[in-house]
Tab-separated table of C-alpha atoms in Angstrom:
chain	number	residue	atom	x	y	z
A	1	MET	CA	23.324	-87.246	-4.341
A	2	TYR	CA	24.237	-83.589	-4.046
A	3	LYS	CA	27.166	-81.970	-2.270
A	4	GLU	CA	26.340	-79.367	0.398
A	5	LYS	CA	27.539	-76.529	-1.866
A	6	ASP	CA	25.328	-77.738	-4.754
A	7	LEU	CA	22.312	-77.866	-2.461
A	8	ILE	CA	22.845	-74.305	-1.264
A	9	GLU	CA	23.365	-72.989	-4.798
A	10	GLY	CA	20.361	-74.958	-6.064
A	11	ILE	CA	18.082	-73.530	-3.396
A	12	GLN	CA	19.435	-70.063	-4.070
A	13	ARG	CA	18.355	-70.277	-7.714
A	14	CYS	CA	15.062	-72.017	-6.894
A	15	ASP	CA	16.134	-75.201	-8.751
A	16	LYS	CA	13.196	-77.615	-8.774
A	17	GLU	CA	15.305	-80.795	-8.712
A	18	VAL	CA	17.388	-79.617	-5.763
A	19	MET	CA	14.250	-78.528	-3.923
A	20	ARG	CA	12.646	-81.914	-4.586
A	21	TYR	CA	15.789	-83.691	-3.332
A	22	THR	CA	15.872	-81.546	-0.162
A	23	TYR	CA	12.231	-82.267	0.462
A	24	ARG	CA	12.577	-86.061	-0.036
A	25	GLU	CA	15.706	-86.245	2.131
A	26	TYR	CA	14.677	-83.973	4.998
A	27	TYR	CA	10.893	-83.871	5.193
A	28	PRO	CA	10.617	-87.258	6.987
A	29	MET	CA	12.730	-86.008	9.926
A	30	ILE	CA	10.540	-82.887	10.264
A	31	LEU	CA	7.373	-84.990	10.049
A	32	ASP	CA	8.744	-87.216	12.798
A	33	LEU	CA	9.678	-84.215	14.977
A	34	ILE	CA	6.280	-82.539	14.669
A	35	GLN	CA	4.229	-85.698	15.090
A	36	LYS	CA	6.156	-86.644	18.224
A	37	ASN	CA	5.441	-83.187	19.640
A	38	GLY	CA	1.729	-82.778	19.354
A	39	GLY	CA	1.435	-81.829	15.681
A	40	THR	CA	-0.276	-83.362	12.670
A	41	ALA	CA	1.104	-84.211	9.224
A	42	GLU	CA	-0.509	-81.019	7.989
A	43	ASP	CA	1.364	-79.013	10.664
A	44	ALA	CA	4.595	-80.724	9.559
A	45	ALA	CA	4.018	-79.792	5.903
A	46	ASP	CA	3.332	-76.207	6.916
A	47	ILE	CA	6.390	-75.962	9.172
A	48	PHE	CA	8.645	-77.644	6.588
A	49	GLN	CA	7.543	-75.244	3.856
A	50	GLU	CA	8.082	-72.212	6.103
A	51	GLY	CA	11.451	-73.620	7.195
A	52	MET	CA	12.495	-73.910	3.563
A	53	VAL	CA	11.534	-70.247	3.008
A	54	VAL	CA	13.780	-69.206	5.940
A	55	LEU	CA	16.568	-71.270	4.368
A	56	TYR	CA	15.951	-69.644	0.972
A	57	GLU	CA	16.191	-66.130	2.475
A	58	LYS	CA	19.311	-67.095	4.386
A	59	VAL	CA	21.155	-68.422	1.327
A	60	ASN	CA	20.100	-65.328	-0.613
A	61	GLN	CA	21.695	-63.017	1.932
A	62	GLY	CA	24.998	-63.621	0.170
A	63	ALA	CA	28.119	-64.272	2.205
A	64	VAL	CA	26.567	-66.462	4.877
A	65	GLU	CA	28.919	-68.344	7.098
A	66	TRP	CA	27.334	-71.663	7.882
A	67	GLN	CA	27.752	-72.767	11.450
A	68	SER	CA	26.117	-76.087	10.619
A	69	THR	CA	25.106	-78.229	7.677
A	70	LEU	CA	22.020	-77.367	5.679
A	71	LYS	CA	20.272	-80.354	7.234
A	72	THR	CA	20.913	-79.236	10.823
A	73	PHE	CA	20.034	-75.637	9.967
A	74	LEU	CA	16.713	-76.693	8.453
A	75	TYR	CA	16.000	-78.970	11.395
A	76	ALA	CA	16.787	-76.203	13.900
A	77	VAL	CA	14.609	-73.686	12.034
A	78	CYS	CA	11.651	-76.083	11.867
A	79	ARG	CA	12.119	-77.058	15.502
A	80	ASN	CA	12.136	-73.407	16.624
A	81	LYS	CA	9.209	-72.546	14.384
A	82	TRP	CA	7.195	-75.356	15.923
A	83	LEU	CA	8.151	-74.191	19.419
A	84	MET	CA	7.002	-70.682	18.540
A	85	GLU	CA	3.780	-72.110	17.170
A	86	LEU	CA	3.202	-74.058	20.372
A	87	ARG	CA	3.886	-70.961	22.473
A	88	LYS	CA	1.331	-69.070	20.419
A	89	LYS	CA	-1.165	-71.792	21.236
A	90	LYS	CA	-0.054	-71.430	24.880
A	91	ASN	CA	0.644	-75.113	25.065
A	92	ARG	CA	3.315	-74.768	27.753
A	93	LYS	CA	3.653	-78.510	28.286
A	94	THR	CA	5.393	-78.970	24.988
A	95	ASN	CA	7.872	-76.114	25.273
A	96	ILE	CA	10.633	-78.690	25.538
A	97	LEU	CA	10.522	-80.909	22.509
A	98	GLU	CA	11.081	-84.626	22.616
A	99	ASP	CA	13.846	-85.030	20.110
A	100	ASN	CA	16.978	-85.502	22.222
A	101	VAL	CA	18.813	-83.110	19.925
A	102	HIS	CA	21.186	-80.538	21.331
A	103	LEU	CA	21.183	-77.388	19.280
A	104	ALA	CA	24.105	-75.160	20.068
A	105	ASP	CA	22.876	-71.936	18.517
A	106	ASP	CA	19.165	-71.616	19.132
A	107	THR	CA	19.303	-67.844	19.608
A	108	SER	CA	20.848	-67.210	16.215
A	109	ILE	CA	18.284	-69.526	14.578
A	110	GLN	CA	15.473	-67.612	16.262
A	111	LYS	CA	16.955	-64.380	14.959
A	112	ASP	CA	16.939	-65.854	11.426
A	113	ILE	CA	13.281	-66.799	11.797
A	114	ILE	CA	12.273	-63.395	13.185
A	115	SER	CA	14.269	-61.662	10.467
A	116	GLN	CA	12.501	-63.745	7.774
A	117	GLU	CA	9.094	-62.913	9.259
A	118	LYS	CA	9.957	-59.203	9.366
A	119	ASN	CA	11.015	-59.382	5.719
A	120	GLU	CA	7.733	-61.087	4.888
A	121	LEU	CA	5.946	-58.194	6.609
A	122	MET	CA	8.008	-55.696	4.648
A	123	ARG	CA	7.030	-57.442	1.384
A	124	LYS	CA	3.369	-57.378	2.413
A	125	HIS	CA	3.440	-53.605	2.952
A	126	PHE	CA	5.653	-53.016	-0.099
A	127	LYS	CA	2.949	-54.594	-2.271
A	128	LYS	CA	0.441	-52.122	-0.812
A	129	LEU	CA	2.493	-49.094	-1.940
A	130	GLY	CA	1.525	-47.338	-5.174
A	131	ASP	CA	2.958	-48.563	-8.480
A	132	ASP	CA	5.372	-45.624	-8.711
A	133	CYS	CA	6.752	-46.292	-5.224
A	134	GLN	CA	7.234	-49.988	-5.927
A	135	LYS	CA	8.993	-49.234	-9.199
A	136	ILE	CA	11.284	-46.538	-7.739
A	137	LEU	CA	12.349	-48.659	-4.765
A	138	LYS	CA	12.978	-51.745	-6.904
A	139	LEU	CA	15.085	-49.729	-9.340
A	140	PHE	CA	16.971	-48.086	-6.476
A	141	PHE	CA	17.764	-51.396	-4.783
A	142	GLU	CA	18.854	-52.828	-8.118
A	143	ALA	CA	21.523	-50.096	-8.010
A	144	THR	CA	19.989	-47.899	-10.730
A	145	SER	CA	21.245	-44.326	-10.371
A	146	MET	CA	18.745	-41.650	-9.307
A	147	LYS	CA	19.348	-39.897	-12.648
A	148	ASP	CA	18.377	-43.041	-14.571
A	149	ILE	CA	15.394	-43.624	-12.278
A	150	GLY	CA	14.269	-40.091	-13.053
A	151	ASN	CA	14.578	-40.760	-16.793
A	152	ILE	CA	12.707	-44.051	-16.596
A	153	MET	CA	9.886	-42.607	-14.499
A	154	GLY	CA	9.637	-39.282	-16.293
A	155	PHE	CA	10.783	-37.301	-13.232
A	156	SER	CA	13.639	-34.911	-12.585
A	157	GLU	CA	16.533	-36.392	-10.585
A	158	GLY	CA	15.646	-34.171	-7.613
A	159	TYR	CA	12.020	-35.209	-7.662
A	160	ALA	CA	12.970	-38.889	-8.001
A	161	LYS	CA	15.143	-38.560	-4.857
A	162	LYS	CA	12.315	-36.894	-2.948
A	163	LYS	CA	9.847	-39.514	-4.117
A	164	LYS	CA	12.207	-42.353	-3.163
A	165	PHE	CA	12.533	-40.939	0.343
A	166	ASN	CA	8.739	-40.563	0.673
A	167	CYS	CA	8.271	-44.185	-0.441
A	168	GLN	CA	10.842	-45.492	2.059
A	169	GLN	CA	9.246	-43.383	4.781
A	170	LYS	CA	5.786	-44.771	3.966
A	171	LEU	CA	7.069	-48.335	3.981
A	172	ILE	CA	8.952	-47.972	7.277
A	173	SER	CA	5.940	-46.352	8.880
A	174	ALA	CA	3.550	-49.087	7.638
A	175	VAL	CA	5.846	-51.850	8.903
A	176	THR	CA	6.559	-50.331	12.318
A	177	ASN	CA	2.865	-49.599	12.916
A	178	ASP	CA	1.858	-53.174	12.113
A	179	PRO	CA	0.938	-55.040	15.345
A	180	ILE	CA	2.734	-58.146	14.007
A	181	PHE	CA	5.980	-56.149	13.845
A	182	LYS	CA	5.609	-55.152	17.496
A	183	GLU	CA	4.932	-58.771	18.389
A	184	LEU	CA	8.043	-59.906	16.492
A	185	ASN	CA	10.139	-57.236	18.211
A	186	ASN	CA	8.941	-58.407	21.608
A	187	TYR	CA	9.772	-61.974	20.668
A	188	ASP	CA	13.196	-60.864	19.496
A	189	LYS	CA	13.869	-59.103	22.818
A	190	ARG	CA	12.709	-62.129	24.829
A	191	GLY	CA	15.026	-64.360	22.779
B	1	MET	CA	8.325	-41.315	11.454
B	2	ILE	CA	11.864	-41.377	10.076
B	3	SER	CA	13.252	-38.004	8.946
B	4	GLU	CA	14.950	-37.445	5.598
B	5	ALA	CA	18.196	-36.529	7.385
B	6	ASP	CA	18.151	-39.757	9.417
B	7	LEU	CA	17.445	-41.876	6.354
B	8	LEU	CA	20.345	-40.276	4.501
B	9	LEU	CA	22.622	-40.792	7.497
B	10	ILE	CA	21.597	-44.456	7.794
B	11	GLU	CA	22.207	-45.016	4.080
B	12	GLN	CA	25.663	-43.485	4.332
B	13	TYR	CA	26.368	-45.607	7.420
B	14	LEU	CA	25.366	-48.781	5.579
B	15	GLU	CA	27.362	-47.770	2.502
B	16	GLY	CA	30.404	-47.223	4.734
B	17	THR	CA	30.947	-43.624	3.613
B	18	LEU	CA	30.954	-41.998	7.076
B	19	THR	CA	33.978	-40.942	9.101
B	20	GLU	CA	35.008	-42.927	12.172
B	21	ASP	CA	33.585	-40.218	14.446
B	22	GLN	CA	30.239	-40.272	12.665
B	23	ILE	CA	30.139	-44.077	12.872
B	24	ASN	CA	30.772	-43.931	16.614
B	25	GLN	CA	28.008	-41.364	17.013
B	26	ILE	CA	25.575	-43.624	15.176
B	27	ASP	CA	26.572	-46.669	17.232
B	28	GLU	CA	26.033	-44.650	20.393
B	29	ARG	CA	22.670	-43.384	19.179
B	30	MET	CA	21.568	-46.917	18.366
B	31	ASN	CA	22.148	-47.887	21.976
B	32	LYS	CA	20.242	-44.916	23.346
B	33	ASP	CA	17.452	-44.567	20.784
B	34	PRO	CA	15.550	-47.826	20.090
B	35	GLU	CA	13.407	-46.180	17.383
B	36	PHE	CA	16.510	-45.151	15.470
B	37	ALA	CA	17.922	-48.674	15.874
B	38	THR	CA	14.681	-50.133	14.490
B	39	HIS	CA	14.791	-47.762	11.513
B	40	LEU	CA	18.396	-48.670	10.803
B	41	ALA	CA	17.612	-52.397	10.905
B	42	LEU	CA	14.670	-51.924	8.523
B	43	VAL	CA	16.639	-49.825	6.041
B	44	LYS	CA	19.382	-52.456	6.123
B	45	GLU	CA	16.987	-55.315	5.368
B	46	MET	CA	14.868	-53.413	2.844
B	47	PRO	CA	16.821	-54.260	-0.352
B	48	SER	CA	16.957	-58.007	0.243
B	49	ALA	CA	13.352	-58.106	1.513
B	50	ILE	CA	12.097	-56.345	-1.601
B	51	LEU	CA	14.283	-58.076	-4.161
B	52	THR	CA	13.950	-61.645	-2.817
B	53	ASP	CA	11.029	-63.405	-4.427
B	54	THR	CA	9.855	-65.843	-1.754
B	55	GLY	CA	6.455	-66.151	-3.451
B	56	THR	CA	7.845	-68.122	-6.408
B	57	PHE	CA	9.981	-70.286	-4.111
B	58	ARG	CA	7.030	-70.986	-1.809
B	59	ASN	CA	4.762	-71.941	-4.738
B	60	GLN	CA	7.429	-74.216	-6.202
B	61	MET	CA	7.883	-75.954	-2.836
B	62	HIS	CA	4.133	-76.289	-2.463
B	63	ARG	CA	3.844	-77.945	-5.907
B	64	ILE	CA	6.697	-80.384	-5.178
B	65	MET	CA	5.015	-81.464	-1.951
B	66	GLU	CA	1.627	-81.802	-3.605
B	67	GLU	CA	3.109	-83.960	-6.373
B	68	ASP	CA	4.139	-86.311	-3.618
B	69	GLY	CA	0.642	-86.403	-2.173
B	70	ILE	CA	1.486	-84.240	0.847
B	71	LYS	CA	-1.552	-82.359	2.075
B	72	SER	CA	-1.541	-78.629	1.401
B	73	PRO	CA	-0.276	-76.462	4.220
B	74	HIS	CA	-2.873	-74.754	6.411
B	75	LYS	CA	-2.805	-71.545	4.403
B	76	THR	CA	-4.670	-73.225	1.560
B	77	ALA	CA	-6.848	-75.461	3.726
B	78	SER	CA	-10.050	-73.573	3.035
B	79	ILE	CA	-9.684	-74.221	-0.695
B	80	LYS	CA	-8.925	-77.871	-0.114
B	81	ARG	CA	-12.237	-78.574	1.550
B	82	ILE	CA	-14.139	-77.739	-1.627
B	83	ALA	CA	-14.514	-80.645	-4.034
B	84	PRO	CA	-11.922	-80.349	-6.878
B	85	ARG	CA	-14.614	-80.914	-9.504
B	86	PHE	CA	-16.611	-78.007	-8.168
B	87	ILE	CA	-13.508	-75.776	-8.209
B	88	LEU	CA	-12.817	-76.695	-11.844
B	89	LEU	CA	-16.398	-75.946	-12.837
B	90	ALA	CA	-16.407	-72.668	-10.914
B	91	VAL	CA	-13.063	-71.575	-12.391
B	92	ALA	CA	-14.238	-72.495	-15.909
B	93	ALA	CA	-17.459	-70.529	-15.424
B	94	ILE	CA	-15.618	-67.460	-14.096
B	95	LEU	CA	-13.069	-67.572	-16.933
B	96	ALA	CA	-15.802	-67.973	-19.546
B	97	GLY	CA	-17.634	-64.999	-18.021
B	98	ILE	CA	-14.513	-62.833	-18.046
B	99	VAL	CA	-13.636	-63.760	-21.656
B	100	LEU	CA	-17.197	-63.057	-22.768
B	101	ALA	CA	-17.378	-59.710	-20.952
B	102	VAL	CA	-13.980	-58.653	-22.248
B	103	ASN	CA	-14.847	-59.576	-25.848
B	104	ILE	CA	-18.176	-57.834	-25.753
B	105	PHE	CA	-17.317	-54.667	-23.874
B	106	LEU	CA	-13.611	-54.036	-23.917
B	107	PRO	CA	-10.782	-54.034	-26.411
B	108	VAL	CA	-8.382	-56.037	-24.207
B	109	LYS	CA	-5.054	-54.609	-25.307
B	110	LYS	CA	-6.115	-50.962	-24.976
B	111	VAL	CA	-7.462	-51.333	-21.466
B	112	ASP	CA	-4.301	-53.092	-20.353
B	113	LEU	CA	-2.053	-50.503	-21.939
B	114	TYR	CA	-3.851	-47.701	-20.160
B	115	GLY	CA	-3.828	-49.501	-16.817
B	116	MET	CA	-0.172	-50.359	-17.104
B	117	ASN	CA	0.882	-46.809	-17.871
B	118	PHE	CA	-1.436	-44.520	-15.945
B	119	SER	CA	-0.180	-43.365	-12.575
B	120	ILE	CA	-1.100	-40.350	-10.493
B	121	PRO	CA	1.729	-37.810	-10.537
B	122	ASN	CA	2.440	-36.129	-7.190
B	123	GLU	CA	1.250	-32.545	-7.123
B	124	ASN	CA	4.064	-30.034	-6.819
B	125	LEU	CA	1.999	-26.977	-6.020
B	126	THR	CA	2.637	-27.539	-2.310
B	127	THR	CA	6.332	-26.965	-2.805
B	128	ARG	CA	5.423	-23.287	-3.077
B	129	ASP	CA	4.814	-21.022	-0.150
B	130	ASN	CA	1.315	-21.943	1.048
B	131	SER	CA	0.558	-18.350	1.967
B	132	ILE	CA	0.391	-17.413	-1.702
B	133	LEU	CA	-2.002	-20.219	-2.531
B	134	ASP	CA	-5.673	-19.351	-2.769
B	135	ALA	CA	-7.773	-21.007	-0.014
B	136	ASN	CA	-9.754	-23.070	-2.554
B	137	LEU	CA	-6.596	-24.123	-4.255
B	138	GLN	CA	-5.093	-25.202	-0.948
B	139	LYS	CA	-8.139	-27.386	-0.322
B	140	ALA	CA	-7.932	-28.750	-3.859
B	141	VAL	CA	-4.257	-29.604	-3.446
B	142	GLN	CA	-4.985	-31.319	-0.141
B	143	ALA	CA	-7.821	-33.361	-1.695
B	144	TYR	CA	-5.609	-34.277	-4.659
B	145	SER	CA	-2.798	-35.409	-2.345
B	146	ASN	CA	-5.283	-37.606	-0.512
B	147	HIS	CA	-6.456	-39.017	-3.870
B	148	ASN	CA	-9.898	-37.587	-3.157
B	149	PHE	CA	-10.383	-36.524	-6.777
B	150	GLN	CA	-14.122	-36.110	-6.528
B	151	SER	CA	-13.577	-33.200	-4.112
B	152	ALA	CA	-10.491	-31.881	-5.881
B	153	ILE	CA	-12.198	-31.453	-9.296
B	154	PRO	CA	-14.776	-28.726	-8.396
B	155	LEU	CA	-12.173	-26.878	-6.303
B	156	PHE	CA	-9.660	-26.831	-9.160
B	157	GLN	CA	-12.440	-25.762	-11.540
B	158	LYS	CA	-13.492	-22.921	-9.244
B	159	TYR	CA	-9.923	-21.678	-9.021
B	160	LEU	CA	-9.535	-21.820	-12.807
B	161	GLN	CA	-12.624	-19.629	-13.318
B	162	SER	CA	-10.584	-16.651	-12.154
B	163	ASN	CA	-7.137	-17.988	-13.123
B	164	GLU	CA	-7.837	-19.465	-16.535
B	165	SER	CA	-4.233	-19.429	-17.716
B	166	ASN	CA	-2.750	-21.360	-14.813
B	167	SER	CA	-1.352	-24.389	-16.635
B	168	GLU	CA	-0.259	-26.218	-13.479
B	169	VAL	CA	-3.713	-26.221	-11.955
B	170	ARG	CA	-5.262	-27.190	-15.280
B	171	PHE	CA	-2.880	-30.127	-15.541
B	172	PHE	CA	-3.760	-31.473	-12.093
B	173	LEU	CA	-7.462	-30.931	-12.828
B	174	ALA	CA	-7.021	-33.090	-15.945
B	175	ILE	CA	-5.299	-35.838	-13.961
B	176	SER	CA	-8.103	-35.756	-11.383
B	177	LEU	CA	-10.647	-36.066	-14.196
B	178	MET	CA	-8.773	-39.074	-15.595
B	179	ALA	CA	-8.669	-40.677	-12.171
B	180	GLU	CA	-12.446	-40.266	-12.037
B	181	GLY	CA	-12.865	-41.812	-15.507
B	182	LYS	CA	-13.834	-38.506	-17.224
B	183	PHE	CA	-11.483	-38.935	-20.151
B	184	GLU	CA	-13.139	-36.539	-22.632
B	185	ASP	CA	-13.091	-33.702	-20.093
B	186	ALA	CA	-9.493	-34.538	-19.269
B	187	LEU	CA	-8.539	-34.380	-22.956
B	188	ALA	CA	-10.241	-31.009	-23.315
B	189	ASN	CA	-8.157	-29.604	-20.455
B	190	LEU	CA	-4.926	-31.179	-21.645
B	191	GLY	CA	-5.389	-30.040	-25.245
B	192	ASP	CA	-4.062	-26.491	-24.836
B	193	LEU	CA	-1.233	-27.592	-22.577
B	194	SER	CA	-0.092	-30.165	-25.147
B	195	ASN	CA	-0.046	-27.623	-27.974
B	196	HIS	CA	1.939	-24.888	-26.254
B	197	THR	CA	5.510	-24.940	-25.066
B	198	GLY	CA	5.638	-24.986	-21.276
B	199	PRO	CA	6.636	-27.069	-18.293
B	200	TYR	CA	3.556	-29.283	-18.582
B	201	GLN	CA	3.647	-29.819	-22.337
B	202	ASN	CA	5.333	-33.233	-22.349
B	203	ALA	CA	3.362	-34.560	-19.400
B	204	SER	CA	0.172	-33.346	-21.075
B	205	LEU	CA	1.066	-35.110	-24.322
B	206	TRP	CA	1.667	-38.315	-22.369
B	207	TYR	CA	-1.573	-38.182	-20.392
B	208	SER	CA	-3.528	-37.108	-23.495
B	209	ALA	CA	-2.196	-40.205	-25.257
B	210	LEU	CA	-3.317	-42.386	-22.343
B	211	ALA	CA	-6.778	-40.791	-22.292
B	212	SER	CA	-7.024	-41.346	-26.074
B	213	ILE	CA	-6.170	-45.029	-25.610
B	214	LYS	CA	-8.942	-45.291	-23.068
B	215	LEU	CA	-11.342	-43.637	-25.536
B	216	ASN	CA	-10.294	-46.055	-28.319
B	217	GLU	CA	-8.729	-43.187	-30.276
B	218	LYS	CA	-5.715	-45.192	-31.402
B	219	ASN	CA	-4.647	-42.813	-34.173
B	220	LEU	CA	-4.762	-39.792	-31.910
B	221	ALA	CA	-2.769	-41.651	-29.237
B	222	GLN	CA	-0.154	-42.638	-31.825
B	223	SER	CA	0.228	-39.097	-33.097
B	224	LEU	CA	0.628	-37.701	-29.563
B	225	LEU	CA	3.186	-40.363	-28.662
B	226	THR	CA	5.092	-39.717	-31.883
B	227	LYS	CA	5.443	-36.052	-30.862
B	228	LEU	CA	6.925	-37.168	-27.548
B	229	VAL	CA	9.341	-39.532	-29.275
B	230	GLU	CA	10.481	-36.902	-31.772
B	231	LYS	CA	11.349	-34.201	-29.245
B	232	GLU	CA	13.513	-36.373	-26.887
B	233	ASN	CA	12.468	-35.732	-23.290
B	234	SER	CA	11.963	-37.737	-20.117
B	235	TYR	CA	8.772	-39.314	-21.521
B	236	THR	CA	10.471	-40.503	-24.700
B	237	PRO	CA	11.434	-44.024	-23.527
B	238	LYS	CA	7.925	-44.720	-22.194
B	239	ALA	CA	6.345	-43.224	-25.301
B	240	LYS	CA	8.502	-45.420	-27.588
B	241	GLU	CA	7.469	-48.553	-25.702
B	242	LEU	CA	3.810	-47.636	-25.772
B	243	LEU	CA	3.951	-46.824	-29.488
B	244	GLU	CA	5.433	-50.262	-30.180
B	245	GLU	CA	2.787	-51.944	-28.088
B	246	LEU	CA	0.039	-50.017	-29.866
B	247	SER	CA	1.312	-51.089	-33.276
B	248	ASN	CA	1.440	-54.805	-32.295
């Protein structure tokens, strides 16, 4: 039995035992939710795994103020993800889920999901950048000074700064031109 | 496309180094200019998006669920439909093929060392006034920037016919040759640059060492890297690492 704080810290550091515990404790409720709302066990596994990734990103954002317990957060994320999935399939009949659960902060949960999907998109395009760009941006976000980045990469400080800007510009442009990003933005505006 | 000035402004805003007036201006602009607001949100999320490793977490979660007999999520469904025995046989055959090919044709460590260290440097000829660049050279620079090395090589070569001593152009010709796998030609062009003091000397020593590794000239690579280590410059840390790896 873990305390809430231990669960959050365990997930943050990708602790296998904590992840296994979370899965054994909470997966059955997600399976039940999805199966009662037109999904299969395979859908439930998919949604649970994606829900856990949203949770992982959330706990890694640092000073997060939890409005709910980890269990209710995970449930709300999976519930919203499944709703989004159903909307994608245009299955309007199931837009209201049969779970008799009142979730106070659906909008903020949806924002967390959209934010996680945008980050996933950013990672996808980051991996498509050249090796130099990936290295410079990683070093920069790890708080390495531009002078040190220049030394590591064999560039002058001025050139390293220029290169870093070009890499950020390329990444922003790739993300904003991705049709999925536009779709996510529309979803975000609709709420 | 985000401008350099906007990116700098956004970074300062996020770092909290702007004055109250500047902050108010940015807040106002965010309300009026959705593109700017989008850019700001992306720059804000960029560090955590890049530094958070969801891949490892996702794989770990996937394994935990599989250990419990939970069917793989949809993303791996296409693999699941193939019989596990067939997958094992196919993987074993592919691995055996790779090991065989690598042992016969390639010295593993050298190929990896080259691949891990070779990167295309950005050309800096464009930072000059374009009007003073020869038309062929302009085309060459453009092709190089687009990583179209096949086109860049003859254009650089043509320019060098009448400007033989231009070390910058010779350096970028050598890089283009390396990118096209013409390592001996690259070494020939880098040779002079490596031996004479100049702005491209250290870079030429570094790329000559990489080309030598690719050509299985371990001793030559070691001697070039040693020169870089001895004279303390921006390539020194990389050269030290590569020297250590070569001696392992």
